[in-house]
Coordinates of C-alpha atoms and ligand atoms in Angstrom, one line a residue:
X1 CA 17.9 -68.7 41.7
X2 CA 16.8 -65.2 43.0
X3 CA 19.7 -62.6 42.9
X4 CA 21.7 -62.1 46.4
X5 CA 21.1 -59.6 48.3
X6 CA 23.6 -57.1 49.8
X7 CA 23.5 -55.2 52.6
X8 CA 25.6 -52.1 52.1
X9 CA 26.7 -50.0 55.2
X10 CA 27.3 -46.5 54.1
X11 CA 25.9 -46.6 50.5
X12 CA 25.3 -42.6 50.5
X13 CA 28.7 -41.7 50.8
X14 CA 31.0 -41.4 47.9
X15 CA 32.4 -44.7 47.3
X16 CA 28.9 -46.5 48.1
X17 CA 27.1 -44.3 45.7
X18 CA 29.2 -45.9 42.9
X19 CA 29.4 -49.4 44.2
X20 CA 25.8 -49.7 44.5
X21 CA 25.3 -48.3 40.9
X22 CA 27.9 -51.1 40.0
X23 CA 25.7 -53.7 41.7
X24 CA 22.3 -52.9 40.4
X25 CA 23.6 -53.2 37.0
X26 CA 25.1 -56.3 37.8
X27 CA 22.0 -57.7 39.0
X28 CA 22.2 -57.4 43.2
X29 CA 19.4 -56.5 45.5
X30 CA 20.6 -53.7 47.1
X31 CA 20.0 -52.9 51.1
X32 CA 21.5 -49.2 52.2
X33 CA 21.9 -48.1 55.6
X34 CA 23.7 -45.2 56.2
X35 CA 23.6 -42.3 59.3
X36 CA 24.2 -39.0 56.5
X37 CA 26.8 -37.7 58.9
X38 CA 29.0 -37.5 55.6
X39 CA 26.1 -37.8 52.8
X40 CA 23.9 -35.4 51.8
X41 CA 20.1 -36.0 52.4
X42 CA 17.3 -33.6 50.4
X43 CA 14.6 -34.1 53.6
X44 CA 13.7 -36.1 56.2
X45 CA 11.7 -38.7 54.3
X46 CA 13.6 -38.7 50.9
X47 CA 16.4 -40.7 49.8
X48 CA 19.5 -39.4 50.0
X49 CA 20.5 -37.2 47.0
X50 CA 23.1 -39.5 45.8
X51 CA 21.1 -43.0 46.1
X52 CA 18.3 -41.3 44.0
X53 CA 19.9 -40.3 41.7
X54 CA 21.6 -44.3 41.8
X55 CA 17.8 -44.6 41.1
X56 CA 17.6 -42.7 38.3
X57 CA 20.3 -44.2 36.0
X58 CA 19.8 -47.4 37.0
X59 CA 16.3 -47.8 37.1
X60 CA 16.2 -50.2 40.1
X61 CA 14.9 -49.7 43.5
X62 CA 17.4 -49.1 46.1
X63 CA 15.9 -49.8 50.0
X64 CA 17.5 -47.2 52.5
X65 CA 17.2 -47.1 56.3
X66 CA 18.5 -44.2 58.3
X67 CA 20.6 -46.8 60.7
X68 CA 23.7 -45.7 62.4
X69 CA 25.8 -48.7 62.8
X70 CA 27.3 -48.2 66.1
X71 CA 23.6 -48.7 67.0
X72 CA 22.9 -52.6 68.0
X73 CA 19.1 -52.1 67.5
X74 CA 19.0 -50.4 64.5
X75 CA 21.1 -52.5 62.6
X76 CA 19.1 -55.8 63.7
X77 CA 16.2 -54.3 62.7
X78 CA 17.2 -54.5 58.9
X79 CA 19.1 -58.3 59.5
X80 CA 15.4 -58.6 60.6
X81 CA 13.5 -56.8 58.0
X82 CA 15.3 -58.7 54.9
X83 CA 17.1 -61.8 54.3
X84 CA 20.4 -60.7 53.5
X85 CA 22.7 -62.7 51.7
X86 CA 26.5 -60.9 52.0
X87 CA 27.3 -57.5 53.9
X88 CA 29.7 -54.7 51.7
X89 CA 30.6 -52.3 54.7
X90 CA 32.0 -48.7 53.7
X91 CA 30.6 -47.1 56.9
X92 CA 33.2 -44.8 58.2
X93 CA 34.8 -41.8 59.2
X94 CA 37.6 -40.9 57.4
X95 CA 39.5 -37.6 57.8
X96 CA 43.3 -38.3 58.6
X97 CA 43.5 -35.2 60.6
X98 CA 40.1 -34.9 62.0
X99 CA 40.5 -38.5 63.6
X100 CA 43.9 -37.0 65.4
X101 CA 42.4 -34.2 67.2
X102 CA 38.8 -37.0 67.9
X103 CA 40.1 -40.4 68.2
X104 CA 37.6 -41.6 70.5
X105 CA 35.2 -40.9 67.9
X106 CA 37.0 -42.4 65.0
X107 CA 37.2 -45.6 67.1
X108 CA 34.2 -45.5 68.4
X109 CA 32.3 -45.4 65.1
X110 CA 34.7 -47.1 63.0
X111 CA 35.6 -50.3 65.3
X112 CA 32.7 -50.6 67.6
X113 CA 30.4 -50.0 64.5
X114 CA 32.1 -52.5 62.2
X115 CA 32.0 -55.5 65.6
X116 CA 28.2 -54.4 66.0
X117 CA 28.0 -55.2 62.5
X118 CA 29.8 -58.9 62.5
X119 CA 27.4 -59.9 65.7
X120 CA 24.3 -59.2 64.0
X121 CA 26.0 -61.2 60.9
X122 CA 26.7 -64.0 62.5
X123 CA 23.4 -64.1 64.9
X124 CA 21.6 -63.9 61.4
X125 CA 24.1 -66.4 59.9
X126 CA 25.5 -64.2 57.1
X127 CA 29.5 -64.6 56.9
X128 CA 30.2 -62.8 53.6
X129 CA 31.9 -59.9 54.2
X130 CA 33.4 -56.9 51.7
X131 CA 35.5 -54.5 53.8
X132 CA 36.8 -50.8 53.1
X133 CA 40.6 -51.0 53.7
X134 CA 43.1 -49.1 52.3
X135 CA 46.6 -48.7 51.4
X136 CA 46.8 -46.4 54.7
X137 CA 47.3 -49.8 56.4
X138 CA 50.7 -50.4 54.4
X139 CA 52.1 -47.5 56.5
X140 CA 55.4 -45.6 54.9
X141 CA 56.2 -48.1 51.8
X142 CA 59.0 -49.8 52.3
X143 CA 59.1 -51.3 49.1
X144 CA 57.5 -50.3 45.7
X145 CA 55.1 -51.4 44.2
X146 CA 53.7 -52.3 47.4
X147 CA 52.0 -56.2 47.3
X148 CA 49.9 -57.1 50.0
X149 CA 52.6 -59.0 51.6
X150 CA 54.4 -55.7 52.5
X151 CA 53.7 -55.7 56.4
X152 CA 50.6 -53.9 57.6
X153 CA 50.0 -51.8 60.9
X154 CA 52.5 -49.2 61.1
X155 CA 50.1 -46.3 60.6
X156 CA 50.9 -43.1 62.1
X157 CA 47.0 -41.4 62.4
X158 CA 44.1 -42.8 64.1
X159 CA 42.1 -43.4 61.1
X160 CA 44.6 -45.8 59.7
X161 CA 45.0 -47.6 63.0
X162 CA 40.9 -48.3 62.6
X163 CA 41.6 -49.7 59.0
X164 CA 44.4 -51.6 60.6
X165 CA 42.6 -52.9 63.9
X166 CA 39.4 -54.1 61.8
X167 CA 41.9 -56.0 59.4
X168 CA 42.9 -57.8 62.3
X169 CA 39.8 -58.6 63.4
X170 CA 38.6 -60.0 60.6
X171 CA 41.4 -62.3 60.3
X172 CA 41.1 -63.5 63.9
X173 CA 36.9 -63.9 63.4
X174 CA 38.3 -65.9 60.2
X175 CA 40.2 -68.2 61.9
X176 CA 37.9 -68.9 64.9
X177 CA 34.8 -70.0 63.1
X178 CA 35.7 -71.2 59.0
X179 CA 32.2 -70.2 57.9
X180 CA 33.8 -66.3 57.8
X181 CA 34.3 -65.4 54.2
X182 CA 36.1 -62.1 54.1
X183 CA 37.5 -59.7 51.1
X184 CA 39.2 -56.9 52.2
X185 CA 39.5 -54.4 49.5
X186 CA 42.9 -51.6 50.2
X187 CA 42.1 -48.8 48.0
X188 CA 44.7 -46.6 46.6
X189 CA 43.8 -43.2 46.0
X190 CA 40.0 -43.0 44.7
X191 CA 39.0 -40.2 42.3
X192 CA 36.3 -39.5 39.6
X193 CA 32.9 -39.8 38.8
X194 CA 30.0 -42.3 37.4
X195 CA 29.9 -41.1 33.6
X196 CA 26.7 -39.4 33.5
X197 CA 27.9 -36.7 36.0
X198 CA 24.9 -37.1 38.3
X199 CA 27.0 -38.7 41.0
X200 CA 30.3 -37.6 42.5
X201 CA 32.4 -36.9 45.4
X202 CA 31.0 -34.2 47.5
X203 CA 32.9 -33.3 50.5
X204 CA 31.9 -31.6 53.2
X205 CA 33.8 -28.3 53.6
X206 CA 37.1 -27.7 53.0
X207 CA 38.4 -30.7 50.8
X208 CA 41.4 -32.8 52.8
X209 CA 42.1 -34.6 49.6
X210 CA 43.8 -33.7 46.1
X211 CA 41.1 -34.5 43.1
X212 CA 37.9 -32.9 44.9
X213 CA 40.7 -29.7 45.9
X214 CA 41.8 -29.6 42.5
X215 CA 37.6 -29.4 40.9
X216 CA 37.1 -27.0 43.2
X217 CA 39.3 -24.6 42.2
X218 CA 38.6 -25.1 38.5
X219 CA 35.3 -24.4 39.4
X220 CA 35.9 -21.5 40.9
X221 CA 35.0 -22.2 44.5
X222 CA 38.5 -22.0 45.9
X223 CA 41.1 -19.3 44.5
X224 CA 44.0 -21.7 44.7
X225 CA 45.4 -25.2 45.4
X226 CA 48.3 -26.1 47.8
X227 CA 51.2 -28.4 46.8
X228 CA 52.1 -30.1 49.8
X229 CA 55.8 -30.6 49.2
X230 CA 58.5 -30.0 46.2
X231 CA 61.3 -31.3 47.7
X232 CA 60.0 -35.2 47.6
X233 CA 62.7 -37.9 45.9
X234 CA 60.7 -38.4 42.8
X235 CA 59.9 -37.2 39.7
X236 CA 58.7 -33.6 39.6
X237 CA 59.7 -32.7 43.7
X238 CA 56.0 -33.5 44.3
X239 CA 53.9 -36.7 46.1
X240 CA 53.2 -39.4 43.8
X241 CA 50.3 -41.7 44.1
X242 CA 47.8 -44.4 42.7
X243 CA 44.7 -43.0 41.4
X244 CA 42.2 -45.1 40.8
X245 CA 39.1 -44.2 39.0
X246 CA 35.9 -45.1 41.2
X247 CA 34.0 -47.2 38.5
X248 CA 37.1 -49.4 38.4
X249 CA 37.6 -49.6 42.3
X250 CA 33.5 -49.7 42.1
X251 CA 33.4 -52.6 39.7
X252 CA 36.1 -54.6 42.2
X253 CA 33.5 -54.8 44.5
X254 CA 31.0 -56.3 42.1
X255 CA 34.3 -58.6 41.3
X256 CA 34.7 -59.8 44.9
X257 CA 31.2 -60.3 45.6
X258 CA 30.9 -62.6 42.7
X259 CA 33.6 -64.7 44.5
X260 CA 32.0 -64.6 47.5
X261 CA 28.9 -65.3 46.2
X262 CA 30.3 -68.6 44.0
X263 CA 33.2 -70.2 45.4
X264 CA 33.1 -72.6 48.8
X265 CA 36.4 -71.0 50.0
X266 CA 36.2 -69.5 53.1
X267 CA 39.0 -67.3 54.9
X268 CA 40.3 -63.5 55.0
X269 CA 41.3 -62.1 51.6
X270 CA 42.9 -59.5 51.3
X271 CA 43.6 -57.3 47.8
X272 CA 44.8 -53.9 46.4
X273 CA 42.8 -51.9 44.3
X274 CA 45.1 -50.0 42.6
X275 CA 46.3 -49.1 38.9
X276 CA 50.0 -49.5 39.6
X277 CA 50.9 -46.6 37.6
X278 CA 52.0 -43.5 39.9
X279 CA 51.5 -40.1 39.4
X280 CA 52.4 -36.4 40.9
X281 CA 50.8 -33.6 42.5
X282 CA 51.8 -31.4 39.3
X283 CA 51.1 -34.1 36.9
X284 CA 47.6 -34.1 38.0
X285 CA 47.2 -30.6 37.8
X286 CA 48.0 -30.5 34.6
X287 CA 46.1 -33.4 33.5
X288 CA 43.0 -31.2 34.6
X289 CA 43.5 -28.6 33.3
X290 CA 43.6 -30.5 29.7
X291 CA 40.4 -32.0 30.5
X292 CA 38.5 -29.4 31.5
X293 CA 40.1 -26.3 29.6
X294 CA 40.4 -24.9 33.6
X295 CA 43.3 -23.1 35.0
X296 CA 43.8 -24.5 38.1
X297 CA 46.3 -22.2 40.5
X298 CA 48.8 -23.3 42.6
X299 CA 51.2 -22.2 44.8
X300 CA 54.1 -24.5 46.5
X301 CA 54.3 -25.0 50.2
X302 CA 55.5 -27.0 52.4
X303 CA 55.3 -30.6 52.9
X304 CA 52.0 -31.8 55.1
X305 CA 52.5 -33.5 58.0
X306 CA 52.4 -37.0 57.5
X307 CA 52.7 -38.0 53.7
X308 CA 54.9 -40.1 52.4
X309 CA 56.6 -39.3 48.9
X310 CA 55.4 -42.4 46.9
X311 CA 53.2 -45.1 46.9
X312 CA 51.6 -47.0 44.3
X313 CA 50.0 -50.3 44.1
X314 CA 51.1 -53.8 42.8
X315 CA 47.5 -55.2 41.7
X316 CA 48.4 -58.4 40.1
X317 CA 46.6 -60.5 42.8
X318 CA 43.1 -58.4 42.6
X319 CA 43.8 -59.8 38.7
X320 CA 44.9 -63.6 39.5
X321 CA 41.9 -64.2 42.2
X322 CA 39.4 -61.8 41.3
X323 CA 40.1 -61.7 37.5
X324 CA 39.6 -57.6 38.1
X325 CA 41.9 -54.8 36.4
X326 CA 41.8 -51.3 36.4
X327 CA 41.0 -49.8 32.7
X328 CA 40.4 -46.2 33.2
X329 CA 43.9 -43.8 33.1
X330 CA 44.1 -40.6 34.6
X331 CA 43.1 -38.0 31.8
X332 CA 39.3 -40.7 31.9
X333 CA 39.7 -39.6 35.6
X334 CA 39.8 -35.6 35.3
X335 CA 37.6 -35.7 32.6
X336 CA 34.9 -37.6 34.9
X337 CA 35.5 -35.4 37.4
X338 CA 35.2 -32.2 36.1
X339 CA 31.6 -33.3 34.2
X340 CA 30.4 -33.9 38.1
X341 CA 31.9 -30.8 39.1
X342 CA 31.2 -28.4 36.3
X343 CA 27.4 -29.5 36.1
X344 CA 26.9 -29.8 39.9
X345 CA 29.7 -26.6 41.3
X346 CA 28.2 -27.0 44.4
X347 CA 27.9 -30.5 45.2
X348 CA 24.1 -32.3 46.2
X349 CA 23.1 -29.3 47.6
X350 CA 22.7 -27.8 44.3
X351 CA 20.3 -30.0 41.9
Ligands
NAD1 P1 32.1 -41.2 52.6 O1 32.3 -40.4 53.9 O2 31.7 -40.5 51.4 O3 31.1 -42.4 52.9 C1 31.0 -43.0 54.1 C2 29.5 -43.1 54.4 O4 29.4 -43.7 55.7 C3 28.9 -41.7 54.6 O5 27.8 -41.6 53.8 C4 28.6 -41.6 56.1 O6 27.4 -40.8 56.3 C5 28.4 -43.0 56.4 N1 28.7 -43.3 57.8 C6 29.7 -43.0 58.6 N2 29.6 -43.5 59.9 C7 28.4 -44.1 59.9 C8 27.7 -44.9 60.9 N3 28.2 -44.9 62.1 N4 26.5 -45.4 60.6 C9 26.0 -45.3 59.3 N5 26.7 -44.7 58.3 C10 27.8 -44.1 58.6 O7 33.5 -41.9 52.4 P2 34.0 -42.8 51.2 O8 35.2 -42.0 50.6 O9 32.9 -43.2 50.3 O10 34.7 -44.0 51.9 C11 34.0 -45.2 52.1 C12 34.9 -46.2 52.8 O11 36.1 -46.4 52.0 C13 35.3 -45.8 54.2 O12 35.3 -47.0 55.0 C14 36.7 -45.3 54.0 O13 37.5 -45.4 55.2 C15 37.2 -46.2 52.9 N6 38.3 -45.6 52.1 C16 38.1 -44.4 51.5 C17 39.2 -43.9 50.7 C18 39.0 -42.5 50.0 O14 40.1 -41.9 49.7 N7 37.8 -42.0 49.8 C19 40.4 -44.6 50.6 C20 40.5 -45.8 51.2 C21 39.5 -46.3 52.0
WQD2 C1 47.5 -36.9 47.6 C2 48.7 -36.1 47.3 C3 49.4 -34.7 49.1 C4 45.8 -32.1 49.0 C5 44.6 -40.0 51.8 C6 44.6 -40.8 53.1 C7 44.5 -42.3 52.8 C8 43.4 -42.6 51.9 C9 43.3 -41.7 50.7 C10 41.5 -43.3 53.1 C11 49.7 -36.0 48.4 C12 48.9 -33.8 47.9 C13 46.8 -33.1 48.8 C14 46.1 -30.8 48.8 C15 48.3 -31.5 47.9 N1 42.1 -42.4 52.5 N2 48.0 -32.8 48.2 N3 47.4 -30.5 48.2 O1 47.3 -38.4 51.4 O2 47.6 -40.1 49.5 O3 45.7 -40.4 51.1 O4 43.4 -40.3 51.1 O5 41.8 -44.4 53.5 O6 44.4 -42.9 54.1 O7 45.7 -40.5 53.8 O8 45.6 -38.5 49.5 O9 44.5 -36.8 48.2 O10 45.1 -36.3 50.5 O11 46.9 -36.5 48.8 O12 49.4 -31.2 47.5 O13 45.3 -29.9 49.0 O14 48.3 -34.7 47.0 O15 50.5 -34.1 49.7 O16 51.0 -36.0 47.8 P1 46.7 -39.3 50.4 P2 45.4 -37.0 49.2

């Protein structure tokens, strides 16, 4: 039987790169669209940086069109172009604070481009579906660890509410018509690199998030780090979270693929990727700085707007249906991410 074929929205970005790695090597045919508005492209005509250098470790062929989903067109062209066989969709935006001061634009590429998406799935008959969720959909915990019974939709920024709405979606598209296979995939908080340091996370600008701020300071591009917050109930005064190494959260999507891909079971699915271990903003820090033999200064502020003190992840289910765990702990995680960062300081734009 020929290998599926995937249709991958958003494969340049940072969690596509490494999913798409993941699913060469397990044998998919790879389709990539993505827009490059977050993903850095070397010219006009060239593969983005990131999916050639996919290329390059893998050895497999990687097709990419320049599509921006939101674009009804575009994206049939591909549906017509190849037979696809299942759809893993990571196209978004996804800056917390950016998406408050531009909602229309987070919902407007985020909603409208995931239900442009599902039509020309279902005009082409393809109803296997990976989604991009996260644990932003949980809202403040309420309980920890949080399962994925712990009730969804009480998200304070706009870019949650899109994570949220799409959920919803999916489970209503689920129950109207029972051909609509679904996984959605709530990630924790992704960090780290493929192993050969040729692919990474490579943000544009400023960093919003703690890994990529933290490499980028023991690489000298930024003088210091901000701790959000000392004060928090836990541990060390400062935010605790799940990190979860991208190869793991990578290689769950090559995990709920296979499921799609064999089983008869149709429905919405929904599962934290997560390594249900926590840890803090300082215990991070210095986890780095082991790793990569880096000072990393810091100064304490105040608490940002928004974030919660804990949250980590109960991922016994991903386990039970998807027969998925994450392996990799958090000095595997620093280490991985400083041999992006220290051999590529600036990112793509540097080869
Ligand atoms: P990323 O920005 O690196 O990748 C997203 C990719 O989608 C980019 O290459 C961007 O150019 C592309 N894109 C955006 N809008 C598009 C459009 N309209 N048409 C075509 N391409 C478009 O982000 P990432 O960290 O790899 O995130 C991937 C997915 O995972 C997103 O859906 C995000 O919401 C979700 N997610 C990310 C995290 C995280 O911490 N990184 C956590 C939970 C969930
Ligand atoms: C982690 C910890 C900060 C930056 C966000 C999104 C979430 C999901 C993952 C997509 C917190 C602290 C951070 C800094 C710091 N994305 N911090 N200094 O906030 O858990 O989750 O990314 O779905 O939706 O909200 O991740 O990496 O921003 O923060 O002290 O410069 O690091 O306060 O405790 P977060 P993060």
């Amino acid at each position: 039987m020929a290998p599926p074929t995937v249709l991958v929205t958003g494969g340049a970005g940072y969690i596509g790169s490494h999913t798409v790695l993941e699913m060469l090597n397990a044998g998919y045919n790879v389709i990539c669209v993505d827009n490059l508005c977050n993903a850095y492209s070397g010219g006009a005509s060239k593969l983005p940086e990131a999916l050639s250098r996919v290329q390059e470790i893998t050895g497999k062929k990687i097709h990419f069109y320049r599509v921006d989903i939101t674009d009804r067109e575009q994206v049939r062209s591909v549906f017509q172009e190849h037979k696809i066989d299942m759809v893993a969709h990571f196209a978004a935006l996804k800056a917390v604070g950016e998406s408050c001061r531009i909602p229309l634009q987070y919902y407007h590429n985020n909603m409208t481009g995931t239900n442009v998406l599902l039509e020309a799935m279902a005009d082409n008959n393809v109803f296997k579906f990976v989604y991009s969720s996260s644990a932003t959909v949980y809202g403040e915990p309420k309980f920890l660890p949080v399962t994925e019974e712990h009730p969804t939709g009480n998200c304070t920024s706009p870019y949650g509410k899109t994570k949220y709405f799409t959920e919803e979606i999916l489970k209503d598209l689920c129950k109207s018509d029972k051909r609509w296979a679904v996984v959605s995939l709530r990630y924790f908080n992704p960090v780290g690199a493929h192993i050969s340091g040729r692919i990474g996370e490579d943000p544009n600008g400023e960093p919003n998030n703690l890994m990529p701020y933290i490499a980028q300071v023991a690489v000298g591009r930024r003088p210091k780090l901000s701790v959000y917050g000392s004060d928090f109930p836990t541990k060390d005064g400062t935010g605790v979270r799940d990190y979860i190494h991208i190869v793991d959260l990578a290689e769950g999507h090559v995990k709920a693929l296979d499921k799609l891909r064999n089983i008869a079971e149709t429905g919405f699915f929904a599962y934290n990727l997560g390594t249900g271990v926590g840890c803090s903003v300082l215990e991070l820090v210095h986890a780095f700085e082991r790793a990569s033999g880096q000072k990393v200064t810091y100064e304490l502020v105040d608490r940002r707007s928004g974030d919660v003190a804990t949250c980590y992840a109960d991922a016994k289910l991903a386990e039970q249906a998807l027969g998925w765990k994450a392996t990799r702990g958090i000095d595997k995680m620093c280490e991985d991410t400083w041999r992006w960062q220290s051999q590529n300081p600036n990112g793509y734009a540097q080869k």
